[in-house]
């Protein structure tokens, strides 16, 4: 915890716990500094404690809620995540983080509705909100009765929210296949079962989940997707991505905004800890659920357990990991496109212009892995002048990132051919689009060597 001492010149130093843990502290000294453990903000109510967060024992219940919502609101307004003309889709898994994200988005919408009703001209519309739950029971071992109960709970949670009404979408993950294809579920099961590595299977499911979210958002006219990823989850992702050799694409995944997708994805809980989120659910009685997905022996699961252990030893560990990774240069798509809508308040546009990334502060990436959509480093981009194979499955393999090649894609050509045939059309189409772009680039490079229609070969 920051010392905040009057003589500290660093402004944010951290005391060594080992140097002070063995020093006895008199009870009179504790009572004189924090009588009855009073909230440091309002100085009136007793502070809540026991949740283990970095602010454990500092705020009372009301100030704690205000502080946590303030982090969320600042992230939203600073990065222009939600504007009055938007239609926002909240990805809801039933866990604490997605539950708090839904609650905070609802609170913002409710305030916007009150302001709209109170205004005379009613010039600013109220942004729309939808909720989506991706049913992964086709490829994840979830008991059918448990999934049925989960759907009922999610329906109750969404319907219990005060107006404006939120539309709820319960979407099976196999809908990423074309609606005119009756074998979507079977093909999905084949694709997932082809991946033998537990980490690769988890990463594959994440990519499929993102495709499903994008499909729902596109079909129902949403222009933002809200994820409940908090700083605790991002800290785990930083280490696991490093272990898996995804260092180049790592900055793309940890920013507030990710607009590499057709529908931009935003992380408004990026500055909130899992311990704080769990405490808020406890204080406000927010109903959550956890589905039984079996044991997890993947790199992602092991890293999450490791980071959780670090966090118990020092509540600032997760924040340190994310702050360190935040020094990496983000990409140009890690921002919301410039707002030119006249209905958006001038203050919002100015705020976005102030906090948005500048061109010299970001990295441009024009090539992406067709499977996980990660930006590719120059060393991973295929030199098409040296490619001899014209088989679609082989071309798809070499256009994927090294992490997908190692952990997800089959190594033998026969299995790879079947895997490619069972992939969703959206993934295959993305690969073909990338190939056409690469072929166009190759044509530009050899343009001077090509003959025109009126020239004869000599």
CSV table of C-alpha atoms in Angstrom, one decimal:
chain,number,residue,atom,x,y,z
A,1,UNK,CA,0.0,0.0,0.0
A,2,UNK,CA,1.3,3.5,-0.8
A,3,UNK,CA,2.9,5.1,2.2
A,4,UNK,CA,1.5,8.6,1.4
A,5,UNK,CA,3.9,10.0,4.0
A,6,UNK,CA,4.6,13.7,4.2
A,7,UNK,CA,8.3,13.1,3.7
A,8,UNK,CA,8.0,10.7,0.8
A,9,UNK,CA,9.4,12.2,-2.4
A,10,UNK,CA,8.3,9.4,-4.8
A,11,UNK,CA,4.5,10.0,-4.5
A,12,UNK,CA,3.7,6.3,-4.7
A,13,UNK,CA,6.3,4.2,-3.0
A,14,UNK,CA,5.6,0.9,-1.4
A,15,UNK,CA,6.9,-0.1,2.0
A,16,UNK,CA,8.7,-3.4,2.4
A,17,UNK,CA,6.3,-5.7,4.3
A,18,UNK,CA,9.2,-8.0,5.4
A,19,UNK,CA,10.9,-5.1,7.1
A,20,UNK,CA,7.9,-4.1,9.2
A,21,UNK,CA,6.0,-7.3,9.8
A,22,UNK,CA,8.0,-8.3,12.8
A,23,UNK,CA,7.9,-5.0,14.5
A,24,UNK,CA,5.3,-4.8,17.3
A,25,UNK,CA,2.7,-2.1,17.2
A,26,UNK,CA,1.1,-0.8,20.3
A,27,UNK,CA,-2.7,-1.0,20.4
A,28,UNK,CA,-2.9,2.6,21.6
A,29,UNK,CA,-1.1,3.7,18.5
A,30,UNK,CA,-3.6,1.8,16.3
A,31,UNK,CA,-6.6,3.3,18.1
A,32,UNK,CA,-5.2,6.8,17.8
A,33,UNK,CA,-4.7,6.5,14.0
A,34,UNK,CA,-7.9,4.6,13.0
A,35,UNK,CA,-10.4,4.8,15.8
A,36,UNK,CA,-13.0,2.1,15.3
A,37,UNK,CA,-11.7,1.5,11.8
A,38,UNK,CA,-13.5,4.6,10.4
A,39,UNK,CA,-13.9,5.1,6.6
A,40,UNK,CA,-11.1,7.3,5.4
A,41,UNK,CA,-13.4,9.2,3.0
A,42,UNK,CA,-16.6,10.1,4.9
A,43,UNK,CA,-15.0,9.8,8.4
A,44,UNK,CA,-18.4,8.7,9.7
A,45,UNK,CA,-19.2,5.0,9.1
A,46,UNK,CA,-17.2,1.9,9.9
A,47,UNK,CA,-15.0,0.6,7.0
A,48,UNK,CA,-15.8,-2.8,5.5
A,49,UNK,CA,-13.0,-5.3,5.5
A,50,UNK,CA,-12.3,-9.0,4.9
A,51,UNK,CA,-12.4,-9.1,1.1
A,52,UNK,CA,-8.6,-8.9,0.8
A,53,UNK,CA,-8.4,-6.1,-1.8
A,54,UNK,CA,-5.9,-3.3,-2.0
A,55,UNK,CA,-8.4,-1.0,-0.3
A,56,UNK,CA,-9.5,-3.5,2.3
A,57,UNK,CA,-10.6,-1.8,5.5
A,58,UNK,CA,-10.4,1.7,4.1
A,59,UNK,CA,-14.0,2.6,3.0
A,60,UNK,CA,-17.4,2.1,4.4
A,61,UNK,CA,-20.0,0.2,2.3
A,62,UNK,CA,-21.4,3.4,0.7
A,63,UNK,CA,-18.0,4.9,-0.1
A,64,UNK,CA,-16.8,1.6,-1.3
A,65,UNK,CA,-19.6,1.3,-3.9
A,66,UNK,CA,-19.1,4.9,-4.9
A,67,UNK,CA,-15.4,4.4,-5.4
A,68,UNK,CA,-15.8,1.2,-7.4
A,69,UNK,CA,-18.5,2.8,-9.7
A,70,UNK,CA,-16.2,5.8,-10.1
A,71,UNK,CA,-13.5,3.6,-11.6
A,72,UNK,CA,-16.0,2.1,-14.0
A,73,UNK,CA,-17.5,5.5,-15.0
A,74,UNK,CA,-14.1,7.1,-15.5
A,75,UNK,CA,-13.0,4.3,-17.8
A,76,UNK,CA,-16.2,4.6,-19.8
A,77,UNK,CA,-16.1,8.4,-20.1
A,78,UNK,CA,-12.4,8.8,-20.7
A,79,UNK,CA,-12.4,6.3,-23.6
A,80,UNK,CA,-15.8,7.2,-25.0
A,81,UNK,CA,-16.9,3.6,-24.6
A,82,UNK,CA,-20.6,4.5,-24.4
A,83,UNK,CA,-22.3,7.6,-26.0
A,84,UNK,CA,-26.0,8.5,-26.1
A,85,UNK,CA,-26.5,7.1,-29.6
A,86,UNK,CA,-24.9,3.7,-28.9
A,87,UNK,CA,-26.5,0.3,-28.6
A,88,UNK,CA,-24.5,-1.7,-26.1
A,89,UNK,CA,-24.3,-5.5,-25.8
A,90,UNK,CA,-23.2,-6.8,-22.4
A,91,UNK,CA,-21.6,-10.2,-22.4
A,92,UNK,CA,-23.0,-12.0,-19.4
A,93,UNK,CA,-21.6,-15.3,-18.1
A,94,UNK,CA,-23.3,-15.1,-14.7
A,95,UNK,CA,-20.0,-14.6,-12.8
A,96,UNK,CA,-19.3,-11.7,-10.5
A,97,UNK,CA,-17.4,-9.6,-13.0
A,98,UNK,CA,-20.0,-9.8,-15.8
A,99,UNK,CA,-22.8,-9.3,-13.2
A,100,UNK,CA,-21.2,-6.0,-11.9
A,101,UNK,CA,-20.6,-4.9,-15.5
A,102,UNK,CA,-24.3,-5.4,-16.2
A,103,UNK,CA,-25.3,-3.6,-13.0
A,104,UNK,CA,-23.0,-0.6,-13.7
A,105,UNK,CA,-24.1,-0.3,-17.3
A,106,UNK,CA,-27.7,-0.4,-16.1
A,107,UNK,CA,-27.0,2.3,-13.5
A,108,UNK,CA,-25.6,4.6,-16.2
A,109,UNK,CA,-28.6,3.9,-18.5
A,110,UNK,CA,-31.0,4.6,-15.6
A,111,UNK,CA,-29.3,7.9,-14.9
A,112,UNK,CA,-29.3,8.9,-18.6
A,113,UNK,CA,-33.0,8.1,-18.7
A,114,UNK,CA,-33.7,10.3,-15.7
A,115,UNK,CA,-31.8,13.2,-17.3
A,116,UNK,CA,-33.6,12.6,-20.5
A,117,UNK,CA,-37.0,12.7,-18.8
A,118,UNK,CA,-36.1,15.8,-16.8
A,119,UNK,CA,-34.7,17.8,-19.8
A,120,UNK,CA,-37.1,20.1,-21.8
A,121,UNK,CA,-35.7,19.7,-25.2
A,122,UNK,CA,-34.7,16.0,-24.8
A,123,UNK,CA,-31.9,16.4,-27.3
A,124,UNK,CA,-29.8,13.5,-26.0
A,125,UNK,CA,-31.2,10.0,-26.5
A,126,UNK,CA,-30.6,7.2,-24.0
A,127,UNK,CA,-28.2,4.5,-25.2
A,128,UNK,CA,-29.7,1.0,-25.6
A,129,UNK,CA,-28.6,-2.0,-23.7
A,130,UNK,CA,-28.8,-5.7,-24.5
A,131,UNK,CA,-27.6,-8.8,-22.7
A,132,UNK,CA,-26.2,-12.0,-24.3
A,133,UNK,CA,-25.4,-15.3,-22.7
A,134,UNK,CA,-23.3,-17.8,-24.9
A,135,UNK,CA,-24.4,-21.4,-24.2
A,136,UNK,CA,-21.3,-23.5,-24.6
A,137,UNK,CA,-22.8,-26.8,-23.4
A,138,UNK,CA,-22.3,-28.3,-26.8
A,139,UNK,CA,-18.6,-28.5,-26.3
A,140,UNK,CA,-18.2,-28.0,-22.5
A,141,UNK,CA,-19.2,-30.7,-20.1
A,142,UNK,CA,-22.0,-28.8,-18.3
A,143,UNK,CA,-25.0,-30.9,-17.0
A,144,UNK,CA,-28.2,-30.2,-18.8
A,145,UNK,CA,-30.2,-29.5,-15.6
A,146,UNK,CA,-27.5,-27.0,-14.5
A,147,UNK,CA,-27.6,-25.2,-17.8
A,148,UNK,CA,-31.4,-25.0,-17.7
A,149,UNK,CA,-31.2,-23.6,-14.2
A,150,UNK,CA,-28.6,-21.1,-15.2
A,151,UNK,CA,-30.7,-19.8,-18.1
A,152,UNK,CA,-33.6,-19.3,-15.7
A,153,UNK,CA,-31.4,-17.4,-13.2
A,154,UNK,CA,-30.0,-15.2,-16.0
A,155,UNK,CA,-33.6,-14.4,-17.2
A,156,UNK,CA,-34.6,-13.4,-13.7
A,157,UNK,CA,-31.5,-11.2,-13.3
A,158,UNK,CA,-32.2,-9.3,-16.5
A,159,UNK,CA,-35.9,-9.0,-16.0
A,160,UNK,CA,-35.4,-7.7,-12.4
A,161,UNK,CA,-33.5,-4.6,-13.7
A,162,UNK,CA,-35.6,-1.5,-13.7
A,163,UNK,CA,-36.5,0.1,-17.0
A,164,UNK,CA,-35.4,0.9,-19.6
A,165,UNK,CA,-35.9,-2.7,-20.8
A,166,UNK,CA,-32.9,-4.9,-21.8
A,167,UNK,CA,-33.3,-7.4,-24.5
A,168,UNK,CA,-31.9,-10.8,-23.5
A,169,UNK,CA,-30.2,-13.2,-26.1
A,170,UNK,CA,-29.5,-16.8,-25.1
A,171,UNK,CA,-27.3,-18.0,-27.9
A,172,UNK,CA,-25.7,-21.5,-28.4
A,173,UNK,CA,-22.1,-21.2,-29.5
A,174,UNK,CA,-22.8,-23.4,-32.6
A,175,UNK,CA,-24.7,-20.5,-34.1
A,176,UNK,CA,-21.4,-19.2,-35.5
A,177,UNK,CA,-22.1,-21.6,-38.3
A,178,UNK,CA,-24.4,-20.6,-41.1
A,179,UNK,CA,-28.1,-20.9,-40.2
A,180,UNK,CA,-28.7,-22.9,-43.4
A,181,UNK,CA,-26.3,-25.5,-42.2
A,182,UNK,CA,-27.9,-28.2,-40.1
A,183,UNK,CA,-24.7,-29.9,-39.0
A,184,UNK,CA,-23.3,-26.9,-37.2
A,185,UNK,CA,-23.2,-28.5,-33.8
A,186,UNK,CA,-21.5,-31.7,-35.2
A,187,UNK,CA,-18.9,-29.7,-37.0
A,188,UNK,CA,-18.2,-27.6,-33.9
A,189,UNK,CA,-17.7,-30.7,-31.8
A,190,UNK,CA,-15.3,-32.1,-34.4
A,191,UNK,CA,-13.3,-28.9,-34.4
A,192,UNK,CA,-13.0,-28.7,-30.7
A,193,UNK,CA,-12.2,-32.4,-30.2
A,194,UNK,CA,-9.4,-32.2,-32.7
A,195,UNK,CA,-7.5,-29.9,-30.3
A,196,UNK,CA,-5.7,-32.2,-27.8
A,197,UNK,CA,-3.8,-29.6,-25.9
A,198,UNK,CA,-5.9,-28.3,-22.9
A,199,UNK,CA,-4.6,-24.7,-23.3
A,200,UNK,CA,-5.2,-24.8,-27.0
A,201,UNK,CA,-8.8,-26.0,-26.4
A,202,UNK,CA,-9.4,-23.2,-24.0
A,203,UNK,CA,-8.0,-20.6,-26.4
A,204,UNK,CA,-10.1,-22.1,-29.2
A,205,UNK,CA,-13.2,-21.8,-27.1
A,206,UNK,CA,-12.4,-18.2,-26.4
A,207,UNK,CA,-12.1,-17.4,-30.1
A,208,UNK,CA,-15.4,-19.2,-30.8
A,209,UNK,CA,-17.1,-17.2,-28.0
A,210,UNK,CA,-15.8,-14.0,-29.5
A,211,UNK,CA,-17.2,-15.0,-32.9
A,212,UNK,CA,-20.6,-15.7,-31.4
A,213,UNK,CA,-20.6,-12.3,-29.6
A,214,UNK,CA,-19.7,-10.6,-32.8
A,215,UNK,CA,-22.5,-12.4,-34.7
A,216,UNK,CA,-25.1,-11.5,-32.2
A,217,UNK,CA,-24.0,-7.9,-32.1
A,218,UNK,CA,-24.0,-7.6,-35.8
A,219,UNK,CA,-27.4,-9.2,-36.4
A,220,UNK,CA,-29.2,-7.1,-33.8
A,221,UNK,CA,-27.6,-3.8,-34.5
A,222,UNK,CA,-25.3,-3.3,-31.5
A,223,UNK,CA,-22.2,-1.2,-31.9
A,224,UNK,CA,-20.4,-2.0,-28.6
A,225,UNK,CA,-19.6,-5.2,-26.8
A,226,UNK,CA,-18.9,-4.9,-23.0
A,227,UNK,CA,-16.8,-7.6,-21.4
A,228,UNK,CA,-16.5,-7.9,-17.6
A,229,UNK,CA,-12.7,-8.5,-17.7
A,230,UNK,CA,-11.2,-7.0,-14.5
A,231,UNK,CA,-7.6,-6.2,-13.5
A,232,UNK,CA,-7.2,-9.7,-11.9
A,233,UNK,CA,-8.1,-11.5,-15.1
A,234,UNK,CA,-6.0,-9.2,-17.2
A,235,UNK,CA,-3.0,-9.8,-14.9
A,236,UNK,CA,-3.3,-13.6,-15.4
A,237,UNK,CA,-3.6,-13.1,-19.1
A,238,UNK,CA,-0.4,-11.0,-19.2
A,239,UNK,CA,1.6,-13.9,-17.7
A,240,UNK,CA,-0.1,-16.7,-19.6
A,241,UNK,CA,0.2,-14.9,-23.0
A,242,UNK,CA,3.9,-14.3,-22.2
A,243,UNK,CA,4.4,-18.0,-21.4
A,244,UNK,CA,2.6,-19.0,-24.7
A,245,UNK,CA,4.8,-16.8,-26.8
A,246,UNK,CA,2.2,-14.1,-27.5
A,247,UNK,CA,4.3,-11.2,-26.4
A,248,UNK,CA,3.8,-9.2,-29.7
A,249,UNK,CA,0.0,-9.4,-29.6
A,250,UNK,CA,-0.2,-8.9,-25.8
A,251,UNK,CA,-0.7,-5.1,-25.8
A,252,UNK,CA,-3.8,-5.6,-28.0
A,253,UNK,CA,-5.7,-7.6,-25.3
A,254,UNK,CA,-5.1,-5.4,-22.2
A,255,UNK,CA,-6.3,-2.0,-23.3
A,256,UNK,CA,-9.7,-0.4,-22.5
A,257,UNK,CA,-10.8,-0.6,-26.1
A,258,UNK,CA,-10.2,-3.3,-28.8
A,259,UNK,CA,-11.6,-2.2,-32.2
A,260,UNK,CA,-9.8,-4.8,-34.3
A,261,UNK,CA,-13.2,-6.6,-34.4
A,262,UNK,CA,-16.1,-5.4,-36.6
A,263,UNK,CA,-17.9,-4.5,-33.4
A,264,UNK,CA,-15.5,-2.8,-30.9
A,265,UNK,CA,-15.0,-4.6,-27.6
A,266,UNK,CA,-14.6,-2.5,-24.4
A,267,UNK,CA,-13.4,-3.3,-20.9
A,268,UNK,CA,-14.9,-0.8,-18.4
A,269,UNK,CA,-13.8,-2.9,-15.4
A,270,UNK,CA,-10.2,-2.9,-16.3
A,271,UNK,CA,-9.2,-0.9,-13.2
A,272,UNK,CA,-11.3,-3.0,-10.7
A,273,UNK,CA,-10.0,-5.9,-8.7
A,274,UNK,CA,-11.8,-9.3,-8.5
A,275,UNK,CA,-11.9,-9.0,-4.7
A,276,UNK,CA,-13.7,-5.6,-4.9
A,277,UNK,CA,-16.2,-7.0,-7.4
A,278,UNK,CA,-16.9,-10.0,-5.2
A,279,UNK,CA,-17.4,-7.7,-2.2
A,280,UNK,CA,-19.9,-5.5,-4.1
A,281,UNK,CA,-21.9,-8.6,-5.1
A,282,UNK,CA,-22.0,-9.5,-1.4
A,283,UNK,CA,-23.0,-6.1,-0.2
A,284,UNK,CA,-25.7,-5.5,-2.8
A,285,UNK,CA,-26.9,-9.1,-2.9
A,286,UNK,CA,-26.2,-9.4,-6.6
A,287,UNK,CA,-27.1,-12.9,-7.7
A,288,UNK,CA,-24.3,-14.8,-9.5
A,289,UNK,CA,-23.8,-18.3,-10.8
A,290,UNK,CA,-20.8,-20.6,-11.5
A,291,UNK,CA,-21.2,-23.4,-14.0
A,292,UNK,CA,-19.4,-26.8,-13.5
A,293,UNK,CA,-16.9,-27.0,-16.4
A,294,UNK,CA,-14.7,-29.8,-14.9
A,295,UNK,CA,-11.1,-29.6,-13.8
A,296,UNK,CA,-8.7,-27.2,-15.6
A,297,UNK,CA,-5.0,-28.2,-16.2
A,298,UNK,CA,-4.3,-25.6,-18.9
A,299,UNK,CA,-1.6,-22.9,-18.7
A,300,UNK,CA,-4.4,-20.4,-18.2
A,301,UNK,CA,-5.7,-22.1,-15.2
A,302,UNK,CA,-2.3,-22.7,-13.6
A,303,UNK,CA,-1.4,-19.1,-14.1
A,304,UNK,CA,-4.7,-17.9,-12.6
A,305,UNK,CA,-4.0,-19.9,-9.5
A,306,UNK,CA,-0.4,-18.6,-9.3
A,307,UNK,CA,-1.5,-14.9,-9.6
A,308,UNK,CA,-4.2,-15.5,-7.0
A,309,UNK,CA,-1.6,-16.8,-4.6
A,310,UNK,CA,0.6,-13.7,-5.3
A,311,UNK,CA,-2.3,-11.4,-4.7
A,312,UNK,CA,-2.9,-13.0,-1.3
A,313,UNK,CA,0.7,-12.3,-0.3
A,314,UNK,CA,0.6,-8.7,-1.6
A,315,UNK,CA,-2.7,-7.0,-2.7
A,316,UNK,CA,-0.8,-4.8,-5.2
A,317,UNK,CA,0.7,-7.7,-7.2
A,318,UNK,CA,-2.0,-7.7,-9.9
A,319,UNK,CA,-1.9,-4.0,-10.3
A,320,UNK,CA,1.9,-4.1,-10.7
A,321,UNK,CA,1.7,-6.8,-13.4
A,322,UNK,CA,-0.9,-4.8,-15.4
A,323,UNK,CA,0.9,-1.5,-15.0
A,324,UNK,CA,4.1,-3.1,-16.2
A,325,UNK,CA,2.4,-4.6,-19.2
A,326,UNK,CA,0.7,-1.3,-19.8
A,327,UNK,CA,4.1,0.2,-20.7
A,328,UNK,CA,4.0,-1.8,-24.0
A,329,UNK,CA,3.0,0.2,-27.0
A,330,UNK,CA,-0.6,-0.4,-27.9
A,331,UNK,CA,-2.0,-0.8,-31.4
A,332,UNK,CA,-3.9,1.7,-33.5
A,333,UNK,CA,-7.1,-0.3,-33.1
A,334,UNK,CA,-7.0,0.1,-29.3
A,335,UNK,CA,-9.3,3.1,-29.5
A,336,UNK,CA,-12.8,4.0,-30.5
A,337,UNK,CA,-12.9,5.6,-33.9
A,338,UNK,CA,-13.1,9.4,-33.9
A,339,UNK,CA,-16.6,10.6,-33.1
A,340,UNK,CA,-18.2,12.9,-35.7
A,341,UNK,CA,-21.8,12.4,-34.7
A,342,UNK,CA,-23.3,15.8,-33.9
A,343,UNK,CA,-25.7,14.2,-31.3
A,344,UNK,CA,-22.7,13.3,-29.1
A,345,UNK,CA,-22.0,16.0,-26.5
A,346,UNK,CA,-19.0,18.2,-27.2
A,347,UNK,CA,-17.6,17.3,-23.8
A,348,UNK,CA,-17.5,13.6,-24.8
A,349,UNK,CA,-15.7,14.3,-28.0
A,350,UNK,CA,-13.2,16.5,-26.3
A,351,UNK,CA,-12.6,13.9,-23.6
A,352,UNK,CA,-12.1,11.2,-26.3
A,353,UNK,CA,-9.6,13.4,-28.2
A,354,UNK,CA,-7.7,14.0,-24.9
A,355,UNK,CA,-7.4,10.4,-23.9
A,356,UNK,CA,-7.3,8.6,-27.3
A,357,UNK,CA,-4.1,7.2,-28.6
A,358,UNK,CA,-2.0,9.4,-30.9
A,359,UNK,CA,-0.5,7.9,-34.1
A,360,UNK,CA,3.0,8.1,-32.6
A,361,UNK,CA,1.9,6.3,-29.5
A,362,UNK,CA,0.6,3.2,-31.2
A,363,UNK,CA,1.7,0.4,-33.5
A,364,UNK,CA,0.0,-0.3,-36.9
A,365,UNK,CA,-0.9,-3.9,-37.7
A,366,UNK,CA,-2.6,-4.9,-41.0
A,367,UNK,CA,-2.2,-8.7,-40.7
A,368,UNK,CA,-4.1,-10.9,-38.2
A,369,UNK,CA,-4.3,-14.6,-37.4
A,370,UNK,CA,-7.4,-15.9,-39.0
A,371,UNK,CA,-8.1,-18.2,-36.1
A,372,UNK,CA,-7.6,-16.1,-33.0
A,373,UNK,CA,-7.5,-12.7,-34.7
A,374,UNK,CA,-4.2,-11.7,-33.0
A,375,UNK,CA,-2.0,-9.1,-34.8
A,376,UNK,CA,0.9,-10.8,-36.5
A,377,UNK,CA,4.5,-9.7,-36.2
A,378,UNK,CA,6.5,-9.2,-39.4
A,379,UNK,CA,8.3,-12.5,-38.7
A,380,UNK,CA,4.9,-14.3,-38.8
A,381,UNK,CA,3.7,-12.8,-42.1
A,382,UNK,CA,4.0,-15.3,-44.9
A,383,UNK,CA,6.3,-14.5,-47.9
A,384,UNK,CA,4.0,-15.7,-50.6
A,385,UNK,CA,6.7,-15.8,-53.2
A,386,UNK,CA,8.1,-18.9,-51.4
A,387,UNK,CA,4.8,-20.7,-51.0
A,388,UNK,CA,4.6,-23.8,-53.2
A,389,UNK,CA,1.4,-25.4,-51.8
A,390,UNK,CA,-2.0,-24.4,-53.2
A,391,UNK,CA,-4.0,-26.5,-50.8
A,392,UNK,CA,-6.4,-24.3,-48.8
A,393,UNK,CA,-5.8,-26.1,-45.5
A,394,UNK,CA,-2.0,-25.7,-45.8
A,395,UNK,CA,-2.3,-22.0,-46.7
A,396,UNK,CA,-4.6,-21.5,-43.7
A,397,UNK,CA,-2.0,-23.2,-41.4
A,398,UNK,CA,0.9,-21.0,-42.4
A,399,UNK,CA,-1.2,-17.8,-42.1
A,400,UNK,CA,-2.0,-18.5,-38.4
A,401,UNK,CA,0.1,-17.2,-35.6
A,402,UNK,CA,2.8,-19.4,-34.1
A,403,UNK,CA,0.8,-19.9,-30.9
A,404,UNK,CA,-2.2,-21.3,-32.8
A,405,UNK,CA,0.0,-23.5,-34.9
A,406,UNK,CA,1.6,-25.0,-31.8
A,407,UNK,CA,-1.3,-25.4,-29.5
A,408,UNK,CA,-4.5,-25.6,-31.6
A,409,UNK,CA,-3.9,-26.7,-35.2
A,410,UNK,CA,-3.2,-30.4,-36.0
A,411,UNK,CA,0.3,-31.3,-37.1
A,412,UNK,CA,-0.5,-33.9,-39.8
A,413,UNK,CA,-2.0,-32.9,-43.1
A,414,UNK,CA,-5.0,-35.2,-43.1
A,415,UNK,CA,-6.2,-34.0,-39.7
A,416,UNK,CA,-5.5,-30.4,-40.8
A,417,UNK,CA,-7.6,-30.8,-43.9
A,418,UNK,CA,-10.6,-32.1,-41.9
A,419,UNK,CA,-10.1,-29.4,-39.3
A,420,UNK,CA,-10.1,-26.7,-42.0
A,421,UNK,CA,-13.3,-28.2,-43.6
A,422,UNK,CA,-15.1,-28.1,-40.2
A,423,UNK,CA,-14.2,-24.5,-39.4
A,424,UNK,CA,-17.0,-21.8,-39.4
A,425,UNK,CA,-17.3,-19.9,-42.7
A,426,UNK,CA,-16.5,-16.6,-40.9
A,427,UNK,CA,-13.0,-18.0,-39.9
A,428,UNK,CA,-12.3,-19.4,-43.4
A,429,UNK,CA,-13.5,-16.2,-45.0
A,430,UNK,CA,-11.2,-14.2,-42.8
A,431,UNK,CA,-8.3,-16.3,-43.9
A,432,UNK,CA,-9.2,-15.9,-47.6
A,433,UNK,CA,-9.5,-12.2,-47.2
A,434,UNK,CA,-6.0,-12.1,-45.6
A,435,UNK,CA,-4.6,-14.2,-48.5
A,436,UNK,CA,-6.2,-11.9,-51.1
A,437,UNK,CA,-4.6,-8.9,-49.4
A,438,UNK,CA,-1.2,-10.6,-49.3
A,439,UNK,CA,-1.5,-11.6,-52.9
A,440,UNK,CA,-2.3,-8.0,-53.8
A,441,UNK,CA,0.7,-6.8,-51.9
A,442,UNK,CA,2.9,-9.3,-53.7
A,443,UNK,CA,1.5,-8.1,-57.0
A,444,UNK,CA,2.4,-4.6,-56.2
A,445,UNK,CA,5.9,-5.7,-55.3
A,446,UNK,CA,6.5,-7.4,-58.7
A,447,UNK,CA,4.4,-4.9,-60.7
A,448,UNK,CA,7.5,-3.7,-62.6
A,449,UNK,CA,8.2,-7.2,-63.7
A,450,UNK,CA,4.8,-8.0,-65.1
A,451,UNK,CA,3.9,-7.7,-68.8
A,452,UNK,CA,0.9,-5.6,-69.8
A,453,UNK,CA,-1.8,-7.0,-72.2
A,454,UNK,CA,-0.2,-5.3,-75.2
A,455,UNK,CA,3.3,-6.5,-74.6
A,456,UNK,CA,4.9,-9.6,-76.0
A,457,UNK,CA,7.3,-11.8,-74.1
A,458,UNK,CA,10.8,-11.6,-75.5
